[in-house]
Amino acid sequence: MVDLLQRHQCKPRQCSFDQASKALAQADFRLIFLHTCYTDTNALSELHYLRQLYPMIPIILFDDKIDTDRIDESMLWRANDFISTAECTDEILQRVLRYNLKVYQYRTKIERLNQLDPLTGMMNRQQFYKELGEQLISPKKSSAVKHFALINVDLDGFRRFNNLNGYTAGDIVVKEMSQRLTTLSPGLICRQGNDEFILLQGASSHKSLTQQTTELCKQIIHSLRQPYTYQDLEVILPCSIGVALAPKQHCEIDTLINQATLARIKAKEKSCCSYIIFDQQDHSTEQAHIAIEPELINAIRRNEFELFYQPRVDIMTGNIIGAEGLIRWRHPKKGLIYPDAFIPTAERTGLIVPIGYWVIQQAGQDLQRILASGLTIERLSVNLSFRQFQDSYLCRTIQRLINKYTIDTSILEFELTESALFNNEVHVQEGIEELHTLGINFSLDDFGTGYSSFSLLQKLPISSLKIDRSFVSGVMENTDDREIVKALIRLAHSLNKEIIAEGVETQQQLNFLTRYGCHQAQGYLYSKPIPYEEFVYLLEHGYQLKEESAATL
């Protein structure tokens, strides 16, 4: 039998153990009194049962006989105190009550401290996991909704701020950050570690979860980029945010937190003060790039790459005057793989450097064969990435390849993107100028899509500009694209550069380019990228291209 000492009664109310258990589940209590003389079953098993349910609540045993063996046995089952009914007095009862209520207060305080982050006073990671887990397992028991967003946020540049100003300054910033986040988010929130916080955002009935989460992310970004004050110093530390949606993406805690963390890292790489909602398809693509890395290393060793060529045509005559070399991967099991599937991995891992040398070597050998067969070509271009300029042996290696394969450097051309050219101006400029001393020409690819410094365009040995296909494709439907293309052509003329249009697919596009003075074009209207043998055939029968594809005014 369990006796409950109720708040406003001096006498205990006698009931069965099952009745008492139900009453405990609905009551707010601080002590449990268990009378061993009137229990329905074994008192120690009931003690064990209560201790499992209420580990923080002191349990006091009543018994007619209290001896050493009985005390040891009860202590083994984690009873807190004992009262002999035969010897119980008001003084003894008051002492037991005072002592065990103090025990309850201390335990509650310790438990609360274990649940909180000592710096910010908000929920710590362990408690957040526990409460979120309870909500996921039993949503009816809590006020949480089934659909929610898990938001992971941290500050950009916090480690550098800590190193410069000390950990005391960092603690001040983190405490201020936690206060701002608490103001914005009424749901569960915890400090994951350092300057990293996790928020739980439930869906409302009048807005979609994605819309509601997007609005909250924008509010967080606005709030956290306000200056932090340390002594007389005001510092702005932007933030990055990653979001995982449940149950759309997952319902398992560790998986959701991992997804939100990956999205935050991606947002940090993208730009400061940005947020990204985790997308499984994008993540699968990234995982595929990671998985392809070992195969890419083997592809270099086994020489599985091929160089395809897309003709570059003089618009006025229709003659092939050059070509762009484009790499393909002839996988032994997967067949032909296009660059979009492996070049990002090559760039990320640095494998683009040996692959780039292979492209130059293969282009040199193909150029040597073309010229030996009596055919002529003015330009043979290959792409050179920014990552290749970081190789200190770039110029020496290319010089060795030129000498080994007797490459005519007046024909060889390297294509650079605007992002590569202006990412590190001094470093790339030095590399371009050193390569130009070998007689190599340069063209600027994807012209118009990035930031171009006109002064650098005049200083550097760039002989041609290539209009990006995104502008060419829209010249017949989009006024802005037409004006951009016309402006780029005029600019190339004023800088005395050749102008080449990429992605020409229709006769109407070609007519437009001709009308405004574009010099050259390449695209599916003439030919898709093709293997070396097919390209040589086109060189030999170039008059067919002239008859079929020459522009008409």
PDB file of N, CA and C in Angstrom, residues 306-312 322-328 339 356 358-360 362-364 366 377 379-384 412-415 445 466 502 522 529-530 532 535:
ATOM      1  N   GLU A 306      39.353  11.231 -72.856  1.00  0.00           N
ATOM      2  CA  GLU A 306      39.412  11.532 -74.290  1.00  0.00           C
ATOM      3  C   GLU A 306      39.188  13.033 -74.460  1.00  0.00           C
ATOM      4  N   LEU A 307      39.700  13.547 -75.569  1.00  0.00           N
ATOM      5  CA  LEU A 307      39.510  14.964 -75.887  1.00  0.00           C
ATOM      6  C   LEU A 307      38.603  15.076 -77.103  1.00  0.00           C
ATOM      7  N   PHE A 308      37.440  15.697 -76.884  1.00  0.00           N
ATOM      8  CA  PHE A 308      36.518  15.981 -77.976  1.00  0.00           C
ATOM      9  C   PHE A 308      36.759  17.416 -78.437  1.00  0.00           C
ATOM     10  N   TYR A 309      36.332  17.725 -79.661  1.00  0.00           N
ATOM     11  CA  TYR A 309      36.554  19.069 -80.202  1.00  0.00           C
ATOM     12  C   TYR A 309      35.251  19.651 -80.744  1.00  0.00           C
ATOM     13  N   GLN A 310      34.991  20.899 -80.375  1.00  0.00           N
ATOM     14  CA  GLN A 310      33.855  21.612 -80.953  1.00  0.00           C
ATOM     15  C   GLN A 310      34.392  22.699 -81.881  1.00  0.00           C
ATOM     16  N   PRO A 311      34.004  22.656 -83.169  1.00  0.00           N
ATOM     17  CA  PRO A 311      34.547  23.616 -84.146  1.00  0.00           C
ATOM     18  C   PRO A 311      34.223  25.061 -83.797  1.00  0.00           C
ATOM     19  N   ARG A 312      35.166  25.929 -84.123  1.00  0.00           N
ATOM     20  CA  ARG A 312      34.990  27.379 -84.023  1.00  0.00           C
ATOM     21  C   ARG A 312      34.969  27.898 -85.450  1.00  0.00           C
ATOM     22  N   GLY A 322      39.080  27.038 -86.105  1.00  0.00           N
ATOM     23  CA  GLY A 322      39.654  26.585 -84.846  1.00  0.00           C
ATOM     24  C   GLY A 322      38.720  25.615 -84.154  1.00  0.00           C
ATOM     25  N   ALA A 323      39.064  25.270 -82.913  1.00  0.00           N
ATOM     26  CA  ALA A 323      38.239  24.348 -82.131  1.00  0.00           C
ATOM     27  C   ALA A 323      38.563  24.519 -80.656  1.00  0.00           C
ATOM     28  N   GLU A 324      37.599  24.125 -79.829  1.00  0.00           N
ATOM     29  CA  GLU A 324      37.815  24.088 -78.381  1.00  0.00           C
ATOM     30  C   GLU A 324      37.896  22.633 -77.957  1.00  0.00           C
ATOM     31  N   GLY A 325      38.964  22.271 -77.254  1.00  0.00           N
ATOM     32  CA  GLY A 325      39.114  20.914 -76.755  1.00  0.00           C
ATOM     33  C   GLY A 325      38.361  20.729 -75.455  1.00  0.00           C
ATOM     34  N   LEU A 326      37.488  19.729 -75.398  1.00  0.00           N
ATOM     35  CA  LEU A 326      36.638  19.479 -74.230  1.00  0.00           C
ATOM     36  C   LEU A 326      36.835  18.034 -73.769  1.00  0.00           C
ATOM     37  N   ILE A 327      37.150  17.857 -72.494  1.00  0.00           N
ATOM     38  CA  ILE A 327      37.489  16.541 -71.976  1.00  0.00           C
ATOM     39  C   ILE A 327      36.250  15.687 -71.767  1.00  0.00           C
ATOM     40  N   ARG A 328      36.389  14.386 -71.987  1.00  0.00           N
ATOM     41  CA  ARG A 328      35.379  13.382 -71.687  1.00  0.00           C
ATOM     42  C   ARG A 328      36.060  12.213 -70.977  1.00  0.00           C
ATOM     43  N   PRO A 339      31.940  16.343 -68.413  1.00  0.00           N
ATOM     44  CA  PRO A 339      32.750  17.063 -67.408  1.00  0.00           C
ATOM     45  C   PRO A 339      31.988  17.495 -66.164  1.00  0.00           C
ATOM     46  N   GLY A 356      44.623  18.587 -66.135  1.00  0.00           N
ATOM     47  CA  GLY A 356      44.884  19.728 -67.015  1.00  0.00           C
ATOM     48  C   GLY A 356      46.134  19.528 -67.862  1.00  0.00           C
ATOM     49  N   TRP A 358      47.298  16.621 -68.785  1.00  0.00           N
ATOM     50  CA  TRP A 358      46.966  15.617 -69.789  1.00  0.00           C
ATOM     51  C   TRP A 358      46.242  16.267 -70.968  1.00  0.00           C
ATOM     52  N   VAL A 359      45.318  17.198 -70.688  1.00  0.00           N
ATOM     53  CA  VAL A 359      44.572  17.887 -71.754  1.00  0.00           C
ATOM     54  C   VAL A 359      45.526  18.643 -72.675  1.00  0.00           C
ATOM     55  N   ILE A 360      46.489  19.366 -72.082  1.00  0.00           N
ATOM     56  CA  ILE A 360      47.453  20.129 -72.890  1.00  0.00           C
ATOM     57  C   ILE A 360      48.297  19.177 -73.732  1.00  0.00           C
ATOM     58  N   GLN A 362      47.499  16.101 -74.748  1.00  0.00           N
ATOM     59  CA  GLN A 362      46.697  15.488 -75.793  1.00  0.00           C
ATOM     60  C   GLN A 362      46.379  16.482 -76.904  1.00  0.00           C
ATOM     61  N   ALA A 363      46.075  17.716 -76.527  1.00  0.00           N
ATOM     62  CA  ALA A 363      45.814  18.748 -77.537  1.00  0.00           C
ATOM     63  C   ALA A 363      47.052  18.993 -78.391  1.00  0.00           C
ATOM     64  N   GLY A 364      48.241  18.979 -77.739  1.00  0.00           N
ATOM     65  CA  GLY A 364      49.489  19.164 -78.495  1.00  0.00           C
ATOM     66  C   GLY A 364      49.727  18.039 -79.480  1.00  0.00           C
ATOM     67  N   ASP A 366      47.387  16.063 -80.836  1.00  0.00           N
ATOM     68  CA  ASP A 366      46.373  16.149 -81.888  1.00  0.00           C
ATOM     69  C   ASP A 366      46.701  17.273 -82.865  1.00  0.00           C
ATOM     70  N   ILE A 377      44.753  25.088 -89.230  1.00  0.00           N
ATOM     71  CA  ILE A 377      43.866  25.525 -88.153  1.00  0.00           C
ATOM     72  C   ILE A 377      44.500  26.728 -87.483  1.00  0.00           C
ATOM     73  N   ARG A 379      43.343  28.273 -84.438  1.00  0.00           N
ATOM     74  CA  ARG A 379      43.300  28.245 -82.982  1.00  0.00           C
ATOM     75  C   ARG A 379      42.863  26.861 -82.486  1.00  0.00           C
ATOM     76  N   LEU A 380      43.557  26.383 -81.483  1.00  0.00           N
ATOM     77  CA  LEU A 380      43.140  25.183 -80.776  1.00  0.00           C
ATOM     78  C   LEU A 380      43.188  25.536 -79.280  1.00  0.00           C
ATOM     79  N   SER A 381      42.021  25.642 -78.689  1.00  0.00           N
ATOM     80  CA  SER A 381      41.953  26.146 -77.302  1.00  0.00           C
ATOM     81  C   SER A 381      41.595  25.036 -76.323  1.00  0.00           C
ATOM     82  N   VAL A 382      42.122  25.146 -75.121  1.00  0.00           N
ATOM     83  CA  VAL A 382      41.760  24.261 -74.007  1.00  0.00           C
ATOM     84  C   VAL A 382      41.564  25.126 -72.775  1.00  0.00           C
ATOM     85  N   ASN A 383      40.794  24.617 -71.830  1.00  0.00           N
ATOM     86  CA  ASN A 383      40.473  25.383 -70.617  1.00  0.00           C
ATOM     87  C   ASN A 383      41.584  25.261 -69.581  1.00  0.00           C
ATOM     88  N   LEU A 384      41.849  26.366 -68.920  1.00  0.00           N
ATOM     89  CA  LEU A 384      42.829  26.413 -67.841  1.00  0.00           C
ATOM     90  C   LEU A 384      42.116  26.959 -66.612  1.00  0.00           C
ATOM     91  N   LEU A 412      48.074  27.329 -80.188  1.00  0.00           N
ATOM     92  CA  LEU A 412      47.549  26.931 -78.883  1.00  0.00           C
ATOM     93  C   LEU A 412      46.981  28.142 -78.146  1.00  0.00           C
ATOM     94  N   GLU A 413      45.806  27.937 -77.552  1.00  0.00           N
ATOM     95  CA  GLU A 413      45.138  29.014 -76.811  1.00  0.00           C
ATOM     96  C   GLU A 413      44.571  28.453 -75.514  1.00  0.00           C
ATOM     97  N   PHE A 414      44.758  29.197 -74.448  1.00  0.00           N
ATOM     98  CA  PHE A 414      44.191  28.816 -73.158  1.00  0.00           C
ATOM     99  C   PHE A 414      42.964  29.670 -72.869  1.00  0.00           C
ATOM    100  N   GLU A 415      41.867  29.005 -72.474  1.00  0.00           N
ATOM    101  CA  GLU A 415      40.649  29.721 -72.105  1.00  0.00           C
ATOM    102  C   GLU A 415      40.571  29.869 -70.594  1.00  0.00           C
ATOM    103  N   ASP A 445      36.673  33.239 -71.307  1.00  0.00           N
ATOM    104  CA  ASP A 445      35.447  32.453 -71.473  1.00  0.00           C
ATOM    105  C   ASP A 445      34.330  33.025 -70.601  1.00  0.00           C
ATOM    106  N   LYS A 466      34.791  35.534 -75.279  1.00  0.00           N
ATOM    107  CA  LYS A 466      33.733  34.606 -75.663  1.00  0.00           C
ATOM    108  C   LYS A 466      32.433  34.967 -74.924  1.00  0.00           C
ATOM    109  N   GLU A 502      29.302  31.741 -78.000  1.00  0.00           N
ATOM    110  CA  GLU A 502      29.150  30.323 -77.641  1.00  0.00           C
ATOM    111  C   GLU A 502      27.674  29.931 -77.651  1.00  0.00           C
ATOM    112  N   GLN A 522      30.545  29.244 -82.135  1.00  0.00           N
ATOM    113  CA  GLN A 522      30.580  27.798 -81.978  1.00  0.00           C
ATOM    114  C   GLN A 522      29.285  27.379 -81.296  1.00  0.00           C
ATOM    115  N   PRO A 529      30.364  18.905 -79.678  1.00  0.00           N
ATOM    116  CA  PRO A 529      31.734  18.402 -79.476  1.00  0.00           C
ATOM    117  C   PRO A 529      31.840  16.963 -79.981  1.00  0.00           C
ATOM    118  N   ILE A 530      32.865  16.681 -80.760  1.00  0.00           N
ATOM    119  CA  ILE A 530      33.000  15.378 -81.425  1.00  0.00           C
ATOM    120  C   ILE A 530      34.415  14.833 -81.229  1.00  0.00           C
ATOM    121  N   TYR A 532      38.166  13.228 -82.065  1.00  0.00           N
ATOM    122  CA  TYR A 532      39.223  13.757 -82.939  1.00  0.00           C
ATOM    123  C   TYR A 532      39.021  13.337 -84.389  1.00  0.00           C
ATOM    124  N   PHE A 535      36.331  15.294 -86.073  1.00  0.00           N
ATOM    125  CA  PHE A 535      36.728  16.695 -86.265  1.00  0.00           C
ATOM    126  C   PHE A 535      37.658  16.846 -87.470  1.00  0.00           C
TER     127      PHE A 535
END
